[in-house]
CSV table of C-alpha atoms and ligand atoms in Angstrom, one decimal:
chain,number,residue,atom,x,y,z
A,1,MET,CA,-17.4,-41.4,26.3
A,2,THR,CA,-21.1,-40.6,24.6
A,3,SER,CA,-22.2,-36.9,25.3
A,4,GLN,CA,-24.9,-36.3,27.0
A,5,LEU,CA,-26.6,-34.3,24.2
A,6,ALA,CA,-25.4,-34.5,20.5
A,7,LEU,CA,-27.1,-32.8,17.7
A,8,GLN,CA,-25.9,-33.9,14.5
A,9,GLN,CA,-26.5,-31.5,11.4
A,10,VAL,CA,-30.1,-30.5,12.7
A,11,SER,CA,-32.0,-28.2,10.5
A,12,VAL,CA,-35.8,-27.3,11.4
A,13,HIS,CA,-38.1,-25.8,8.4
A,14,TYR,CA,-41.1,-23.8,8.8
A,15,GLY,CA,-42.3,-25.0,5.3
A,16,ASN,CA,-39.7,-24.2,2.8
A,17,PHE,CA,-38.2,-21.7,5.1
A,18,ALA,CA,-35.2,-23.3,7.2
A,19,ALA,CA,-34.7,-21.2,10.2
A,20,VAL,CA,-31.6,-23.7,11.7
A,21,ARG,CA,-29.4,-25.0,9.0
A,22,ASP,CA,-27.2,-28.0,9.5
A,23,VAL,CA,-26.3,-27.3,13.2
A,24,SER,CA,-24.2,-29.9,15.2
A,25,LEU,CA,-23.5,-29.4,19.1
A,26,ASP,CA,-22.3,-32.1,21.7
A,27,LEU,CA,-22.2,-31.8,25.4
A,28,GLU,CA,-20.6,-33.5,27.6
A,29,ARG,CA,-22.6,-34.2,31.4
A,30,GLY,CA,-22.5,-31.2,33.8
A,31,GLN,CA,-21.7,-28.9,30.8
A,32,ILE,CA,-23.5,-25.7,30.2
A,33,GLY,CA,-23.8,-24.6,26.5
A,34,CYS,CA,-25.5,-21.8,25.0
A,35,LEU,CA,-27.1,-21.0,21.7
A,36,LEU,CA,-26.3,-17.2,21.3
A,37,GLY,CA,-27.0,-14.6,18.7
A,38,PRO,CA,-29.2,-12.0,17.1
A,39,SER,CA,-33.2,-12.1,17.1
A,40,GLY,CA,-34.5,-14.4,14.2
A,41,CYS,CA,-31.1,-16.4,14.1
A,42,GLY,CA,-33.0,-19.6,15.0
A,43,LYS,CA,-31.7,-20.2,19.0
A,44,THR,CA,-35.5,-20.7,19.8
A,45,SER,CA,-36.4,-23.0,17.0
A,46,LEU,CA,-33.3,-24.8,18.0
A,47,LEU,CA,-34.4,-25.2,21.4
A,48,ARG,CA,-37.8,-26.2,20.7
A,49,ALA,CA,-36.5,-29.1,18.4
A,50,ILE,CA,-34.5,-30.2,21.6
A,51,ALA,CA,-37.4,-30.2,23.9
A,52,GLY,CA,-39.6,-32.1,21.6
A,53,PHE,CA,-42.0,-29.2,20.2
A,54,GLU,CA,-40.8,-28.9,16.7
A,55,PRO,CA,-39.7,-31.7,14.5
A,56,VAL,CA,-36.5,-31.8,12.6
A,57,SER,CA,-36.7,-31.9,8.9
A,58,SER,CA,-33.0,-33.2,8.8
A,59,GLY,CA,-30.5,-34.7,11.1
A,60,GLN,CA,-30.7,-36.0,14.4
A,61,ILE,CA,-30.9,-35.2,18.4
A,62,ALA,CA,-29.8,-37.6,20.8
A,63,LEU,CA,-29.6,-37.4,24.5
A,64,HIS,CA,-27.6,-39.8,26.8
A,65,GLY,CA,-27.2,-41.6,24.1
A,66,GLU,CA,-31.0,-41.9,23.1
A,67,VAL,CA,-32.0,-40.8,19.7
A,68,LEU,CA,-35.1,-38.4,20.3
A,69,SER,CA,-35.6,-36.8,16.9
A,70,THR,CA,-34.5,-37.7,13.3
A,71,SER,CA,-36.5,-36.4,10.4
A,72,ASN,CA,-38.9,-39.4,10.5
A,73,SER,CA,-39.3,-40.1,13.9
A,74,GLN,CA,-39.8,-38.3,17.6
A,75,VAL,CA,-39.9,-38.7,21.2
A,76,ALA,CA,-42.9,-37.1,22.6
A,77,PRO,CA,-41.5,-33.7,24.6
A,78,GLU,CA,-43.1,-35.4,28.0
A,79,LEU,CA,-40.7,-38.4,27.7
A,80,ARG,CA,-37.7,-36.6,26.5
A,81,ARG,CA,-36.7,-36.3,30.4
A,82,VAL,CA,-35.9,-32.5,29.8
A,83,GLY,CA,-36.3,-29.6,32.1
A,84,MET,CA,-37.4,-26.1,31.1
A,85,VAL,CA,-37.1,-22.9,32.7
A,86,PHE,CA,-38.7,-19.6,30.8
A,87,GLN,CA,-37.9,-16.0,31.0
A,88,ASP,CA,-41.3,-15.3,32.7
A,89,PHE,CA,-40.8,-18.1,35.2
A,90,ALA,CA,-44.3,-19.3,34.5
A,91,LEU,CA,-45.0,-20.4,38.1
A,92,PHE,CA,-48.8,-21.3,39.0
A,93,PRO,CA,-49.9,-18.4,41.1
A,94,HIS,CA,-52.5,-20.5,42.9
A,95,LEU,CA,-49.7,-22.8,44.4
A,96,ASN,CA,-47.8,-22.0,46.8
A,97,ILE,CA,-43.9,-22.8,46.3
A,98,GLU,CA,-44.0,-26.3,47.8
A,99,ARG,CA,-46.5,-27.3,45.8
A,100,ASN,CA,-45.1,-25.5,42.4
A,101,ILE,CA,-41.8,-27.2,42.8
A,102,GLY,CA,-43.7,-30.9,43.7
A,103,PHE,CA,-46.0,-30.3,40.4
A,104,GLY,CA,-44.2,-32.9,38.5
A,105,LEU,CA,-43.4,-35.2,41.5
A,106,SER,CA,-47.2,-36.3,41.4
A,107,GLY,CA,-45.8,-40.1,41.0
A,108,LEU,CA,-43.5,-39.7,44.1
A,109,PRO,CA,-45.2,-41.1,47.4
A,110,ARG,CA,-46.4,-37.9,49.6
A,111,GLU,CA,-43.5,-38.1,52.0
A,112,GLN,CA,-40.7,-38.8,49.6
A,113,ARG,CA,-42.0,-35.9,47.5
A,114,LYS,CA,-41.8,-33.6,50.8
A,115,GLN,CA,-38.6,-34.3,51.0
A,116,ARG,CA,-37.3,-33.9,47.6
A,117,VAL,CA,-39.1,-30.5,47.5
A,118,LYS,CA,-37.4,-29.7,50.4
A,119,GLN,CA,-33.9,-30.5,49.5
A,120,LEU,CA,-34.8,-28.5,46.1
A,121,LEU,CA,-35.5,-25.8,48.3
A,122,GLU,CA,-32.1,-26.0,50.0
A,123,LEU,CA,-30.4,-26.3,46.6
A,124,VAL,CA,-31.7,-22.9,45.1
A,125,ASP,CA,-31.3,-21.4,48.7
A,126,LEU,CA,-34.8,-20.5,49.7
A,127,PRO,CA,-35.0,-22.9,52.5
A,128,GLY,CA,-38.1,-21.7,54.7
A,129,TYR,CA,-40.2,-20.5,51.6
A,130,ALA,CA,-42.3,-24.0,51.2
A,131,LYS,CA,-45.8,-22.3,52.3
A,132,ALA,CA,-44.8,-18.9,50.3
A,133,TRP,CA,-46.8,-18.0,47.6
A,134,PRO,CA,-45.5,-16.7,43.9
A,135,HIS,CA,-46.3,-12.8,44.2
A,136,GLU,CA,-44.4,-12.8,47.5
A,137,LEU,CA,-40.8,-13.5,46.0
A,138,SER,CA,-39.0,-11.2,44.3
A,139,GLY,CA,-37.8,-12.2,40.6
A,140,GLY,CA,-34.7,-13.1,41.0
A,141,GLN,CA,-36.2,-15.8,43.9
A,142,GLN,CA,-39.0,-16.4,41.5
A,143,GLN,CA,-36.6,-17.6,38.8
A,144,ARG,CA,-35.0,-20.0,41.8
A,145,VAL,CA,-38.0,-21.4,42.3
A,146,ALA,CA,-38.7,-22.0,38.7
A,147,LEU,CA,-35.4,-23.4,38.4
A,148,ALA,CA,-36.1,-26.2,41.1
A,149,ARG,CA,-39.3,-27.0,40.0
A,150,ALA,CA,-37.4,-27.6,36.6
A,151,LEU,CA,-35.0,-29.7,38.3
A,152,ALA,CA,-37.1,-31.8,40.7
A,153,PRO,CA,-37.8,-34.3,38.0
A,154,GLU,CA,-34.0,-34.8,37.8
A,155,PRO,CA,-34.0,-34.3,34.0
A,156,GLU,CA,-31.0,-35.3,31.5
A,157,ILE,CA,-31.0,-31.7,30.6
A,158,LEU,CA,-32.2,-28.6,31.5
A,159,LEU,CA,-33.3,-26.1,29.2
A,160,LEU,CA,-33.1,-22.3,29.9
A,161,ASP,CA,-34.7,-20.1,27.2
A,162,GLU,CA,-33.9,-16.1,28.1
A,163,PRO,CA,-34.2,-16.9,31.8
A,164,PHE,CA,-33.0,-14.0,32.9
A,165,SER,CA,-34.4,-11.2,30.6
A,166,SER,CA,-36.9,-9.8,32.5
A,167,LEU,CA,-34.7,-9.3,35.0
A,168,ASP,CA,-32.8,-5.9,35.3
A,169,SER,CA,-29.3,-5.8,33.8
A,170,GLU,CA,-27.3,-6.0,37.4
A,171,LEU,CA,-29.5,-9.0,38.7
A,172,ARG,CA,-29.0,-10.9,35.4
A,173,GLU,CA,-25.4,-11.2,35.6
A,174,GLN,CA,-25.5,-11.8,39.2
A,175,LEU,CA,-28.0,-14.7,39.2
A,176,ALA,CA,-26.4,-16.3,35.9
A,177,GLY,CA,-23.3,-16.5,37.8
A,178,GLU,CA,-25.2,-18.0,40.8
A,179,VAL,CA,-27.0,-20.3,38.3
A,180,ARG,CA,-24.3,-21.5,36.9
A,181,ASP,CA,-22.4,-22.4,40.6
A,182,LEU,CA,-25.9,-24.2,41.3
A,183,LEU,CA,-25.6,-26.3,38.3
A,184,LYS,CA,-21.8,-26.9,38.6
A,185,ARG,CA,-22.3,-28.2,41.7
A,186,ASN,CA,-25.0,-30.6,40.8
A,187,ASN,CA,-23.3,-31.9,37.5
A,188,VAL,CA,-26.2,-30.8,35.7
A,189,THR,CA,-26.2,-30.4,32.0
A,190,ALA,CA,-27.7,-27.5,30.4
A,191,ILE,CA,-28.2,-25.3,27.5
A,192,LEU,CA,-29.2,-21.7,27.6
A,193,VAL,CA,-30.6,-19.6,24.8
A,194,THR,CA,-29.9,-15.9,24.9
A,195,HIS,CA,-29.3,-13.0,23.1
A,196,ASP,CA,-26.9,-11.4,25.7
A,197,GLN,CA,-23.5,-11.9,25.3
A,198,HIS,CA,-23.1,-11.0,28.9
A,199,GLU,CA,-25.1,-13.3,30.1
A,200,ALA,CA,-23.6,-16.3,28.0
A,201,PHE,CA,-20.0,-15.7,29.1
A,202,ALA,CA,-21.5,-15.5,32.8
A,203,MET,CA,-23.0,-18.8,32.3
A,204,ALA,CA,-21.6,-20.9,29.6
A,205,ASP,CA,-18.8,-23.2,29.0
A,206,HIS,CA,-19.3,-23.2,25.6
A,207,ILE,CA,-21.2,-21.2,23.3
A,208,THR,CA,-22.7,-21.8,19.7
A,209,LEU,CA,-23.2,-18.2,18.1
A,210,LEU,CA,-25.8,-18.6,15.3
A,211,GLN,CA,-26.2,-16.2,12.2
A,212,ASP,CA,-29.7,-16.9,10.1
A,213,GLY,CA,-29.8,-20.6,11.4
A,214,GLN,CA,-26.2,-21.6,10.8
A,215,VAL,CA,-23.2,-22.0,13.1
A,216,ALA,CA,-20.7,-18.5,12.7
A,217,GLN,CA,-18.8,-19.9,15.2
A,218,ALA,CA,-18.8,-22.8,18.3
A,219,ASP,CA,-16.2,-21.8,20.9
A,220,THR,CA,-15.1,-20.9,24.1
A,221,PRO,CA,-16.0,-17.6,25.1
A,222,TYR,CA,-12.4,-16.6,25.5
A,223,ASN,CA,-12.0,-17.5,21.9
A,224,LEU,CA,-15.1,-16.4,20.5
A,225,TYR,CA,-13.7,-12.9,21.9
A,226,HIS,CA,-10.4,-13.0,21.2
A,227,ARG,CA,-10.6,-15.4,18.2
A,228,PRO,CA,-13.0,-14.5,16.3
A,229,ASN,CA,-13.6,-16.5,12.9
A,230,ASN,CA,-15.2,-13.7,10.7
A,231,GLU,CA,-16.2,-10.4,10.8
A,232,PHE,CA,-19.6,-11.0,12.2
A,233,VAL,CA,-18.5,-13.0,15.0
A,234,ALA,CA,-16.2,-9.8,15.8
A,235,GLU,CA,-18.9,-7.7,15.8
A,236,PHE,CA,-21.4,-9.4,17.6
A,237,ILE,CA,-19.1,-10.1,20.8
A,238,GLY,CA,-17.5,-7.3,22.4
A,239,GLN,CA,-16.5,-4.1,21.9
A,240,GLY,CA,-14.2,-3.1,19.1
A,241,SER,CA,-13.8,-1.5,15.4
A,242,ILE,CA,-12.7,-3.5,12.3
A,243,VAL,CA,-10.6,-0.7,10.7
A,244,THR,CA,-8.4,-0.7,7.0
A,245,ALA,CA,-5.1,-0.2,7.1
A,246,ARG,CA,-2.2,-1.1,4.5
A,247,VAL,CA,0.9,-2.6,5.5
A,248,ASP,CA,4.9,-2.0,4.2
A,249,GLN,CA,7.7,-4.1,3.6
A,250,ALA,CA,8.7,-3.7,7.6
A,251,GLY,CA,5.1,-4.3,8.8
A,252,ARG,CA,4.3,-0.9,9.6
A,253,LEU,CA,1.0,-0.2,9.1
A,254,ASP,CA,-0.1,3.3,7.5
A,255,ASN,CA,-2.4,4.8,9.9
A,256,GLN,CA,-0.6,5.3,13.3
A,257,LEU,CA,-1.3,1.9,14.7
A,258,GLY,CA,2.4,0.9,14.8
A,259,GLU,CA,3.9,-2.5,13.4
A,260,LEU,CA,2.7,-5.8,12.9
A,261,ASP,CA,4.9,-8.8,14.2
A,262,LYS,CA,5.9,-11.0,11.4
A,263,ASP,CA,6.1,-14.1,13.8
A,264,HIS,CA,2.8,-13.8,15.0
A,265,HIS,CA,0.5,-12.6,11.8
A,266,HIS,CA,0.2,-13.5,8.0
A,267,TRP,CA,0.5,-10.6,5.8
A,268,HIS,CA,2.2,-9.6,2.9
A,269,ALA,CA,3.8,-6.2,1.9
A,270,GLY,CA,1.6,-4.0,0.4
A,271,ASP,CA,-1.5,-5.8,1.8
A,272,GLN,CA,-4.4,-4.0,2.3
A,273,LEU,CA,-6.0,-5.3,6.2
A,274,ARG,CA,-8.8,-5.7,7.7
A,275,LEU,CA,-8.0,-5.2,11.7
A,276,LEU,CA,-10.3,-6.1,14.9
A,277,LEU,CA,-9.0,-3.8,17.7
A,278,ARG,CA,-10.5,-4.4,20.7
A,279,PRO,CA,-10.6,-1.5,23.8
A,280,ASP,CA,-8.3,-3.7,25.9
A,281,ASP,CA,-5.8,-3.3,22.8
A,282,ILE,CA,-5.4,0.3,23.2
A,283,THR,CA,-4.6,1.6,26.5
A,284,HIS,CA,-3.9,5.1,28.1
A,285,ALA,CA,0.1,6.2,28.0
A,286,PRO,CA,0.8,9.3,29.5
A,287,ASN,CA,4.0,9.8,28.0
A,288,SER,CA,3.3,8.5,24.7
A,289,LYS,CA,3.9,10.3,21.6
A,290,LYS,CA,1.0,8.8,19.8
A,291,ARG,CA,-2.1,10.9,20.5
A,292,LEU,CA,-5.5,10.8,19.1
A,293,ARG,CA,-8.3,12.9,19.2
A,294,VAL,CA,-11.1,11.8,21.3
A,295,THR,CA,-14.2,12.1,19.0
A,296,GLY,CA,-16.7,10.4,21.9
A,297,LYS,CA,-16.7,9.3,25.5
A,298,ALA,CA,-19.0,6.9,27.7
A,299,PHE,CA,-18.6,6.6,31.9
A,300,ARG,CA,-18.9,3.2,32.6
A,301,GLY,CA,-18.4,3.6,36.7
A,302,ALA,CA,-14.9,2.1,37.1
A,303,HIS,CA,-13.7,3.0,33.3
A,304,TYR,CA,-14.5,5.2,30.5
A,305,LEU,CA,-14.9,4.1,26.9
A,306,TYR,CA,-13.4,6.8,24.7
A,307,GLN,CA,-13.8,7.0,20.8
A,308,LEU,CA,-10.5,7.8,19.1
A,309,GLU,CA,-10.1,9.1,15.7
A,310,LEU,CA,-7.0,7.8,13.6
A,311,ALA,CA,-5.2,10.3,11.2
A,312,ASP,CA,-7.3,8.8,8.3
A,313,GLY,CA,-10.7,9.3,10.1
A,314,GLN,CA,-11.2,5.6,10.9
A,315,ARG,CA,-12.4,5.4,14.6
A,316,VAL,CA,-11.1,2.9,17.5
A,317,PRO,CA,-12.2,2.2,20.9
A,318,CYS,CA,-10.0,2.9,24.1
A,319,LEU,CA,-10.7,1.8,27.6
A,320,THR,CA,-9.1,3.9,30.3
A,321,PRO,CA,-9.7,3.7,34.2
A,322,SER,CA,-12.1,6.8,34.7
A,323,HIS,CA,-9.9,9.1,36.0
A,324,VAL,CA,-8.6,9.3,33.2
A,325,ASP,CA,-11.2,12.6,32.2
A,326,VAL,CA,-10.4,13.9,28.8
A,327,ALA,CA,-12.8,16.2,27.1
A,328,ILE,CA,-14.0,15.6,23.5
A,329,GLY,CA,-11.9,17.2,21.0
A,330,GLU,CA,-8.6,17.0,22.9
A,331,GLU,CA,-6.0,14.4,22.5
A,332,LEU,CA,-5.5,11.3,24.3
A,333,PRO,CA,-1.9,9.7,24.6
A,334,VAL,CA,-2.1,6.2,23.7
A,335,HIS,CA,-0.5,3.1,23.3
A,336,PHE,CA,-1.1,0.3,20.7
A,337,ASP,CA,-0.8,-3.6,21.6
A,338,LEU,CA,-0.6,-5.4,18.4
A,339,ARG,CA,0.3,-8.8,19.8
A,340,GLN,CA,-3.5,-10.1,19.9
A,341,ILE,CA,-4.6,-8.2,17.3
A,342,VAL,CA,-7.1,-10.6,14.8
A,343,ILE,CA,-6.3,-10.1,10.8
A,344,PHE,CA,-9.5,-10.8,8.7
A,345,ASP,CA,-9.2,-11.9,5.3
A,346,ARG,CA,-10.5,-9.2,2.9
B,1,LIG,P1,-35.7,-14.4,19.1
B,1,LIG,O1,-34.4,-13.8,19.7
B,1,LIG,O2,-36.2,-13.2,18.4
B,1,LIG,O3,-36.4,-15.1,19.6
B,1,LIG,P2,-35.0,-16.6,17.7
B,1,LIG,O4,-33.2,-16.7,17.6
B,1,LIG,O5,-34.8,-17.2,19.0
B,1,LIG,O6,-35.2,-15.0,17.8
B,1,LIG,P3,-36.6,-18.2,16.1
B,1,LIG,O7,-38.0,-17.7,16.8
B,1,LIG,O8,-36.1,-19.5,16.1
B,1,LIG,O9,-35.2,-17.3,16.6
B,1,LIG,O10,-36.9,-17.7,14.6
B,1,LIG,C1,-36.0,-18.2,13.7
B,1,LIG,C2,-36.6,-18.0,11.8
B,1,LIG,O11,-37.6,-18.5,11.9
B,1,LIG,C3,-37.2,-16.3,12.3
B,1,LIG,O12,-37.4,-15.7,11.2
B,1,LIG,C4,-38.8,-16.6,12.6
B,1,LIG,O13,-39.7,-15.2,12.0
B,1,LIG,C5,-39.0,-17.9,11.8
B,1,LIG,N1,-39.6,-18.5,12.9
B,1,LIG,C6,-40.3,-19.0,14.0
B,1,LIG,N2,-41.4,-19.6,14.4
B,1,LIG,C7,-41.9,-19.6,13.0
B,1,LIG,C8,-42.9,-20.4,12.7
B,1,LIG,N3,-44.1,-21.2,13.7
B,1,LIG,N4,-43.4,-20.4,11.7
B,1,LIG,C9,-43.0,-19.7,10.5
B,1,LIG,N5,-41.7,-19.0,11.0
B,1,LIG,C10,-41.2,-19.2,12.2
């Protein structure tokens, strides 16, 4: 089966500076991918290369089997069958919603265009808004109109450039989930660019995490969180602490954490290990003899996120239901679950 989008070792240069280096990526039809990473990691440059606004310095970009970019040829952006949605919605303020959505459909006869716009308004759950003006709509509604406009010419892929970042954080996650459902129902292939991992988790099937223009890890959201390849990935995704501990013959760690399982982990007696502890690896256990001093706490509504101190001074996170309310300086009885723990090479 041919991929809907195939990037083979794509690099993008600005002069001598490589903003994107050897990035490969495959999306099947109907899959939602995400380019995730900190500011400056090359997400936007790569998205612009897919859209055709930026040439590639090496590698190849193909869409639905058609080669769009190589180092010595490129198809013009307007011929790529790519739909774009931007952060600032970018609706035309002087056109009503119907004409905004119909903007890219000028080739269709009037009656057909009207039908298509009506269908798209239903798709984004805004029937009856055809005659409204952009300024009369909320941010979330405007973004759904922008989505309808991008989908109108039936692109082979939809590119979403930080589409929710101008919305407040609660609405952002909700809308990301809604847009995901909508794209999935219509079998639309899409790529989202964001620096917000919650947005990425809420929307994407597959995430390419970039660091300095290179792929740090390309994986499912679950694996990025639970099976990070390296410490950069572990620290960028989710909360957690990386602590150092020495392990003895029996698998016992020297800093109160407990024992490692011989069957599940690779280690040798005497090793100095780097361990990733997620807040969900440490649970409140009222009867536990293991008690750690609370050095910090943050109220999260349903949860408290505690910072706890090990005997050697290293700090670890712990998530509890928010009715478990222990003051800073006091001790919290805990249980460590080391079965899923990630061990990094030194
Ligand atoms: P952000 O989240 O801040 O938008 P990003 O991950 O999208 O960041 P890019 O915008 O792709 O990153 O930038 C990657 C690198 O390329 C950065 O170091 C940036 O300074 C550089 N860069 C981007 N555009 C240009 C340009 N037109 N000319 C020169 N350097 C550029």
